[in-house]
């Protein structure tokens, strides 16, 4: 899952990004309303955390512009304001939820997870392919009866393949969703994680499609 944080309080934004990254999300951060609108419009995000009081464009206008353009990404609004009118205005512009500062980080994570579950309502979080079972909600992986221990990044790479099982997923798509747009390291890091997953999982489960990417085989 890839999240965008649009928050001009840099210490808060970076603190949230560190925490959510530790939860297994790929997180991008911008500090300006116009840049936030651009990123949310151009990027592929599963959720946007959007502050209301922003330079450039305020959160209300960013949210309204995204909805007017047909973007349905879940939006969690943050504000230092406190009042029913502000909450109503935020929700009227198309926000999905609202959190007033100061807030508990635990509550924010719970709201994020609830919005992501709501977006994926109707789809089972458990994916079974032969003897491989991946529970994306509990973040657990089983081969037959045995649980496979994966790091956060290993699971996130596998999750991208599982969610598109049988399809080719490119290296750049994995980088975008598991790391973030600011990642400047070696793109071959994806190959390292694929190699590790192959050692931990069933041989032949992850196929390399030369020049295109990787595919999780769906046959037993």
mmCIF file of C-alpha atoms in Angstrom:
data_model
loop_
_atom_site.group_PDB
_atom_site.id
_atom_site.type_symbol
_atom_site.label_atom_id
_atom_site.label_comp_id
_atom_site.label_asym_id
_atom_site.label_seq_id
_atom_site.Cartn_x
_atom_site.Cartn_y
_atom_site.Cartn_z
ATOM 1 C CA UNK A 1 0.000 0.000 0.000
ATOM 2 C CA UNK A 2 1.296 3.448 -0.954
ATOM 3 C CA UNK A 3 0.350 6.524 1.080
ATOM 4 C CA UNK A 4 0.800 10.242 0.467
ATOM 5 C CA UNK A 5 1.182 12.662 3.394
ATOM 6 C CA UNK A 6 0.493 16.333 2.608
ATOM 7 C CA UNK A 7 1.502 18.198 5.768
ATOM 8 C CA UNK A 8 3.470 21.455 6.153
ATOM 9 C CA UNK A 9 4.594 20.723 9.734
ATOM 10 C CA UNK A 10 7.767 18.949 8.652
ATOM 11 C CA UNK A 11 8.568 17.291 11.978
ATOM 12 C CA UNK A 12 5.058 15.869 12.215
ATOM 13 C CA UNK A 13 5.069 14.751 8.584
ATOM 14 C CA UNK A 14 8.399 12.965 8.891
ATOM 15 C CA UNK A 15 7.388 11.388 12.209
ATOM 16 C CA UNK A 16 4.194 10.034 10.629
ATOM 17 C CA UNK A 17 6.139 8.820 7.610
ATOM 18 C CA UNK A 18 8.621 6.912 9.782
ATOM 19 C CA UNK A 19 5.840 5.298 11.781
ATOM 20 C CA UNK A 20 3.749 4.316 8.770
ATOM 21 C CA UNK A 21 6.815 3.001 6.947
ATOM 22 C CA UNK A 22 7.459 0.758 9.954
ATOM 23 C CA UNK A 23 3.862 -0.466 9.588
ATOM 24 C CA UNK A 24 4.755 -1.709 6.098
ATOM 25 C CA UNK A 25 3.474 1.134 3.918
ATOM 26 C CA UNK A 26 5.391 3.000 1.225
ATOM 27 C CA UNK A 27 5.063 6.668 2.165
ATOM 28 C CA UNK A 28 5.644 9.854 0.163
ATOM 29 C CA UNK A 29 5.666 13.265 1.864
ATOM 30 C CA UNK A 30 5.081 16.762 0.469
ATOM 31 C CA UNK A 31 4.649 20.018 2.389
ATOM 32 C CA UNK A 32 2.677 22.234 -0.004
ATOM 33 C CA UNK A 33 -0.938 22.095 -1.168
ATOM 34 C CA UNK A 34 -0.168 22.584 -4.868
ATOM 35 C CA UNK A 35 2.536 19.916 -4.825
ATOM 36 C CA UNK A 36 0.190 17.646 -2.874
ATOM 37 C CA UNK A 37 -2.508 18.037 -5.527
ATOM 38 C CA UNK A 38 0.033 17.326 -8.265
ATOM 39 C CA UNK A 39 1.394 14.223 -6.521
ATOM 40 C CA UNK A 40 -2.054 12.863 -5.685
ATOM 41 C CA UNK A 41 -3.208 13.457 -9.262
ATOM 42 C CA UNK A 42 -0.159 11.920 -10.931
ATOM 43 C CA UNK A 43 0.757 9.165 -8.475
ATOM 44 C CA UNK A 44 -0.928 5.878 -7.696
ATOM 45 C CA UNK A 45 -1.874 6.103 -4.033
ATOM 46 C CA UNK A 46 -4.057 3.922 -1.851
ATOM 47 C CA UNK A 47 -4.718 6.730 0.653
ATOM 48 C CA UNK A 48 -3.921 10.430 1.172
ATOM 49 C CA UNK A 49 -3.381 12.017 4.606
ATOM 50 C CA UNK A 50 -4.168 15.681 3.982
ATOM 51 C CA UNK A 51 -3.674 18.635 6.325
ATOM 52 C CA UNK A 52 -6.172 21.506 5.953
ATOM 53 C CA UNK A 53 -3.893 24.467 6.725
ATOM 54 C CA UNK A 54 -1.363 24.303 3.868
ATOM 55 C CA UNK A 55 0.611 26.866 1.867
ATOM 56 C CA UNK A 56 -0.299 27.152 -1.808
ATOM 57 C CA UNK A 57 -3.702 25.483 -1.643
ATOM 58 C CA UNK A 58 -5.519 24.561 1.542
ATOM 59 C CA UNK A 59 -6.667 21.017 2.155
ATOM 60 C CA UNK A 60 -10.305 21.779 1.325
ATOM 61 C CA UNK A 61 -9.343 22.965 -2.152
ATOM 62 C CA UNK A 62 -6.963 20.061 -2.743
ATOM 63 C CA UNK A 63 -9.658 17.564 -1.740
ATOM 64 C CA UNK A 64 -12.336 19.278 -3.831
ATOM 65 C CA UNK A 65 -10.046 19.372 -6.877
ATOM 66 C CA UNK A 66 -9.227 15.675 -6.589
ATOM 67 C CA UNK A 67 -12.894 14.738 -6.333
ATOM 68 C CA UNK A 68 -13.848 17.045 -9.216
ATOM 69 C CA UNK A 69 -11.232 15.289 -11.359
ATOM 70 C CA UNK A 70 -12.741 11.908 -10.523
ATOM 71 C CA UNK A 71 -10.063 10.644 -8.120
ATOM 72 C CA UNK A 72 -11.624 8.273 -5.570
ATOM 73 C CA UNK A 73 -8.556 7.728 -3.370
ATOM 74 C CA UNK A 74 -9.510 7.697 0.345
ATOM 75 C CA UNK A 75 -8.633 10.995 2.053
ATOM 76 C CA UNK A 76 -8.013 11.402 5.786
ATOM 77 C CA UNK A 77 -8.023 15.093 6.718
ATOM 78 C CA UNK A 78 -5.907 16.529 9.540
ATOM 79 C CA UNK A 79 -6.450 19.924 11.122
ATOM 80 C CA UNK A 80 -5.545 21.981 14.163
ATOM 81 C CA UNK A 81 -8.997 23.502 13.994
ATOM 82 C CA UNK A 82 -11.761 22.074 16.159
ATOM 83 C CA UNK A 83 -15.420 22.509 15.409
ATOM 84 C CA UNK A 84 -18.375 20.853 13.755
ATOM 85 C CA UNK A 85 -18.385 23.404 10.908
ATOM 86 C CA UNK A 86 -14.807 22.551 9.921
ATOM 87 C CA UNK A 87 -15.508 18.836 10.029
ATOM 88 C CA UNK A 88 -18.637 19.258 7.928
ATOM 89 C CA UNK A 89 -16.771 21.385 5.391
ATOM 90 C CA UNK A 90 -14.024 18.808 5.102
ATOM 91 C CA UNK A 91 -16.461 15.967 4.582
ATOM 92 C CA UNK A 92 -18.534 18.029 2.151
ATOM 93 C CA UNK A 93 -15.516 18.491 -0.100
ATOM 94 C CA UNK A 94 -15.179 14.703 -0.343
ATOM 95 C CA UNK A 95 -12.922 13.662 2.547
ATOM 96 C CA UNK A 96 -13.554 10.176 3.933
ATOM 97 C CA UNK A 97 -12.510 10.828 7.525
ATOM 98 C CA UNK A 98 -11.333 13.656 9.779
ATOM 99 C CA UNK A 99 -8.837 13.825 12.646
ATOM 100 C CA UNK A 100 -8.216 16.857 14.853
ATOM 101 C CA UNK A 101 -4.719 17.714 16.140
ATOM 102 C CA UNK A 102 -3.301 16.799 18.522
ATOM 103 C CA UNK A 103 -4.171 13.169 17.895
ATOM 104 C CA UNK A 104 -2.907 9.795 19.031
ATOM 105 C CA UNK A 105 -0.658 8.056 16.514
ATOM 106 C CA UNK A 106 -2.388 4.782 17.389
ATOM 107 C CA UNK A 107 -5.741 6.347 16.470
ATOM 108 C CA UNK A 108 -4.349 7.636 13.164
ATOM 109 C CA UNK A 109 -3.050 4.175 12.223
ATOM 110 C CA UNK A 110 -6.428 2.655 13.143
ATOM 111 C CA UNK A 111 -8.213 5.224 10.928
ATOM 112 C CA UNK A 112 -5.810 4.539 8.048
ATOM 113 C CA UNK A 113 -6.350 0.796 8.288
ATOM 114 C CA UNK A 114 -10.133 1.233 8.526
ATOM 115 C CA UNK A 115 -10.206 3.397 5.384
ATOM 116 C CA UNK A 116 -8.057 0.909 3.487
ATOM 117 C CA UNK A 117 -10.300 -1.971 4.593
ATOM 118 C CA UNK A 118 -13.374 -0.006 3.537
ATOM 119 C CA UNK A 119 -11.840 0.612 0.131
ATOM 120 C CA UNK A 120 -11.167 -3.093 -0.296
ATOM 121 C CA UNK A 121 -14.538 -4.212 1.083
ATOM 122 C CA UNK A 122 -15.814 -7.315 -0.636
ATOM 123 C CA UNK A 123 -12.351 -8.625 -1.448
ATOM 124 C CA UNK A 124 -10.938 -11.358 0.765
ATOM 125 C CA UNK A 125 -7.616 -10.494 2.421
ATOM 126 C CA UNK A 126 -6.575 -14.162 2.164
ATOM 127 C CA UNK A 127 -5.028 -15.213 -1.145
ATOM 128 C CA UNK A 128 -4.387 -18.906 -1.838
ATOM 129 C CA UNK A 129 -2.260 -20.198 -4.702
ATOM 130 C CA UNK A 130 -1.552 -23.902 -4.411
ATOM 131 C CA UNK A 131 0.165 -24.462 -1.059
ATOM 132 C CA UNK A 132 0.887 -20.740 -0.649
ATOM 133 C CA UNK A 133 -1.509 -18.720 1.532
ATOM 134 C CA UNK A 134 -1.009 -14.983 2.054
ATOM 135 C CA UNK A 135 -3.162 -13.025 4.502
ATOM 136 C CA UNK A 136 -2.661 -9.364 3.566
ATOM 137 C CA UNK A 137 -4.679 -8.140 6.567
ATOM 138 C CA UNK A 138 -2.749 -10.102 9.207
ATOM 139 C CA UNK A 139 0.452 -9.916 7.093
ATOM 140 C CA UNK A 140 1.121 -13.632 7.479
ATOM 141 C CA UNK A 141 2.397 -16.144 4.926
ATOM 142 C CA UNK A 142 2.018 -19.933 4.980
ATOM 143 C CA UNK A 143 3.428 -22.738 2.851
ATOM 144 C CA UNK A 144 1.190 -25.668 3.575
ATOM 145 C CA UNK A 145 0.904 -25.786 7.359
ATOM 146 C CA UNK A 146 4.173 -23.955 7.970
ATOM 147 C CA UNK A 147 4.308 -20.209 8.525
ATOM 148 C CA UNK A 148 7.050 -18.386 6.616
ATOM 149 C CA UNK A 149 8.766 -15.521 8.415
ATOM 150 C CA UNK A 150 9.222 -12.464 6.189
ATOM 151 C CA UNK A 151 10.578 -9.001 6.891
ATOM 152 C CA UNK A 152 8.300 -5.994 6.319
ATOM 153 C CA UNK A 153 9.862 -5.216 2.931
ATOM 154 C CA UNK A 154 9.855 -8.882 1.851
ATOM 155 C CA UNK A 155 6.149 -9.129 2.628
ATOM 156 C CA UNK A 156 5.410 -5.876 0.796
ATOM 157 C CA UNK A 157 7.179 -7.108 -2.353
ATOM 158 C CA UNK A 158 5.318 -10.421 -2.180
ATOM 159 C CA UNK A 159 2.036 -8.580 -1.597
ATOM 160 C CA UNK A 160 2.428 -6.672 -4.872
ATOM 161 C CA UNK A 161 2.839 -9.974 -6.732
ATOM 162 C CA UNK A 162 -0.021 -11.678 -4.873
ATOM 163 C CA UNK A 163 -2.489 -8.867 -5.526
ATOM 164 C CA UNK A 164 -1.795 -9.260 -9.258
ATOM 165 C CA UNK A 165 -1.189 -13.012 -9.336
ATOM 166 C CA UNK A 166 -0.842 -14.355 -12.864
ATOM 167 C CA UNK A 167 0.043 -10.892 -14.206
ATOM 168 C CA UNK A 168 3.462 -9.405 -14.882
ATOM 169 C CA UNK A 169 4.475 -6.770 -12.326
ATOM 170 C CA UNK A 170 7.359 -4.566 -13.424
ATOM 171 C CA UNK A 171 10.359 -3.667 -11.293
ATOM 172 C CA UNK A 172 9.371 0.011 -11.426
ATOM 173 C CA UNK A 173 5.845 -0.788 -10.168
ATOM 174 C CA UNK A 174 7.281 -2.691 -7.208
ATOM 175 C CA UNK A 175 9.668 0.173 -6.455
ATOM 176 C CA UNK A 176 6.811 2.717 -6.558
ATOM 177 C CA UNK A 177 4.603 0.787 -4.151
ATOM 178 C CA UNK A 178 7.148 -0.700 -1.745
ATOM 179 C CA UNK A 179 9.652 2.146 -1.590
ATOM 180 C CA UNK A 180 8.761 5.752 -2.527
ATOM 181 C CA UNK A 181 9.350 8.423 -5.158
ATOM 182 C CA UNK A 182 12.349 9.799 -3.244
ATOM 183 C CA UNK A 183 14.218 6.465 -3.321
ATOM 184 C CA UNK A 184 17.577 7.050 -5.012
ATOM 185 C CA UNK A 185 19.242 3.722 -4.324
ATOM 186 C CA UNK A 186 19.970 0.905 -6.727
ATOM 187 C CA UNK A 187 16.746 -0.223 -8.489
ATOM 188 C CA UNK A 188 18.232 -3.718 -8.507
ATOM 189 C CA UNK A 189 17.236 -3.865 -4.832
ATOM 190 C CA UNK A 190 14.020 -5.435 -6.162
ATOM 191 C CA UNK A 191 16.010 -8.340 -7.567
ATOM 192 C CA UNK A 192 17.628 -8.870 -4.169
ATOM 193 C CA UNK A 193 14.218 -9.176 -2.481
ATOM 194 C CA UNK A 194 12.852 -11.411 -5.231
ATOM 195 C CA UNK A 195 15.867 -13.691 -4.768
ATOM 196 C CA UNK A 196 15.262 -13.825 -1.011
ATOM 197 C CA UNK A 197 11.571 -14.633 -1.511
ATOM 198 C CA UNK A 198 12.481 -17.451 -3.893
ATOM 199 C CA UNK A 199 14.738 -18.982 -1.239
ATOM 200 C CA UNK A 200 12.014 -18.796 1.402
ATOM 201 C CA UNK A 201 9.090 -19.901 -0.794
ATOM 202 C CA UNK A 202 8.367 -22.730 -3.212
ATOM 203 C CA UNK A 203 10.760 -23.005 -6.224
ATOM 204 C CA UNK A 204 9.187 -21.774 -9.443
ATOM 205 C CA UNK A 205 6.534 -19.731 -7.647
ATOM 206 C CA UNK A 206 7.923 -16.368 -8.813
ATOM 207 C CA UNK A 207 8.853 -16.286 -12.483
ATOM 208 C CA UNK A 208 11.032 -13.697 -14.194
ATOM 209 C CA UNK A 209 9.531 -12.410 -17.433
ATOM 210 C CA UNK A 210 12.604 -11.138 -19.232
ATOM 211 C CA UNK A 211 12.484 -7.434 -19.962
ATOM 212 C CA UNK A 212 9.070 -7.042 -18.316
ATOM 213 C CA UNK A 213 9.122 -7.975 -14.624
ATOM 214 C CA UNK A 214 7.933 -10.775 -12.384
ATOM 215 C CA UNK A 215 4.857 -12.978 -12.235
ATOM 216 C CA UNK A 216 3.453 -15.021 -9.347
ATOM 217 C CA UNK A 217 2.341 -18.351 -10.778
ATOM 218 C CA UNK A 218 -1.264 -19.233 -9.963
ATOM 219 C CA UNK A 219 -1.145 -22.977 -10.743
ATOM 220 C CA UNK A 220 -0.467 -25.403 -7.867
#
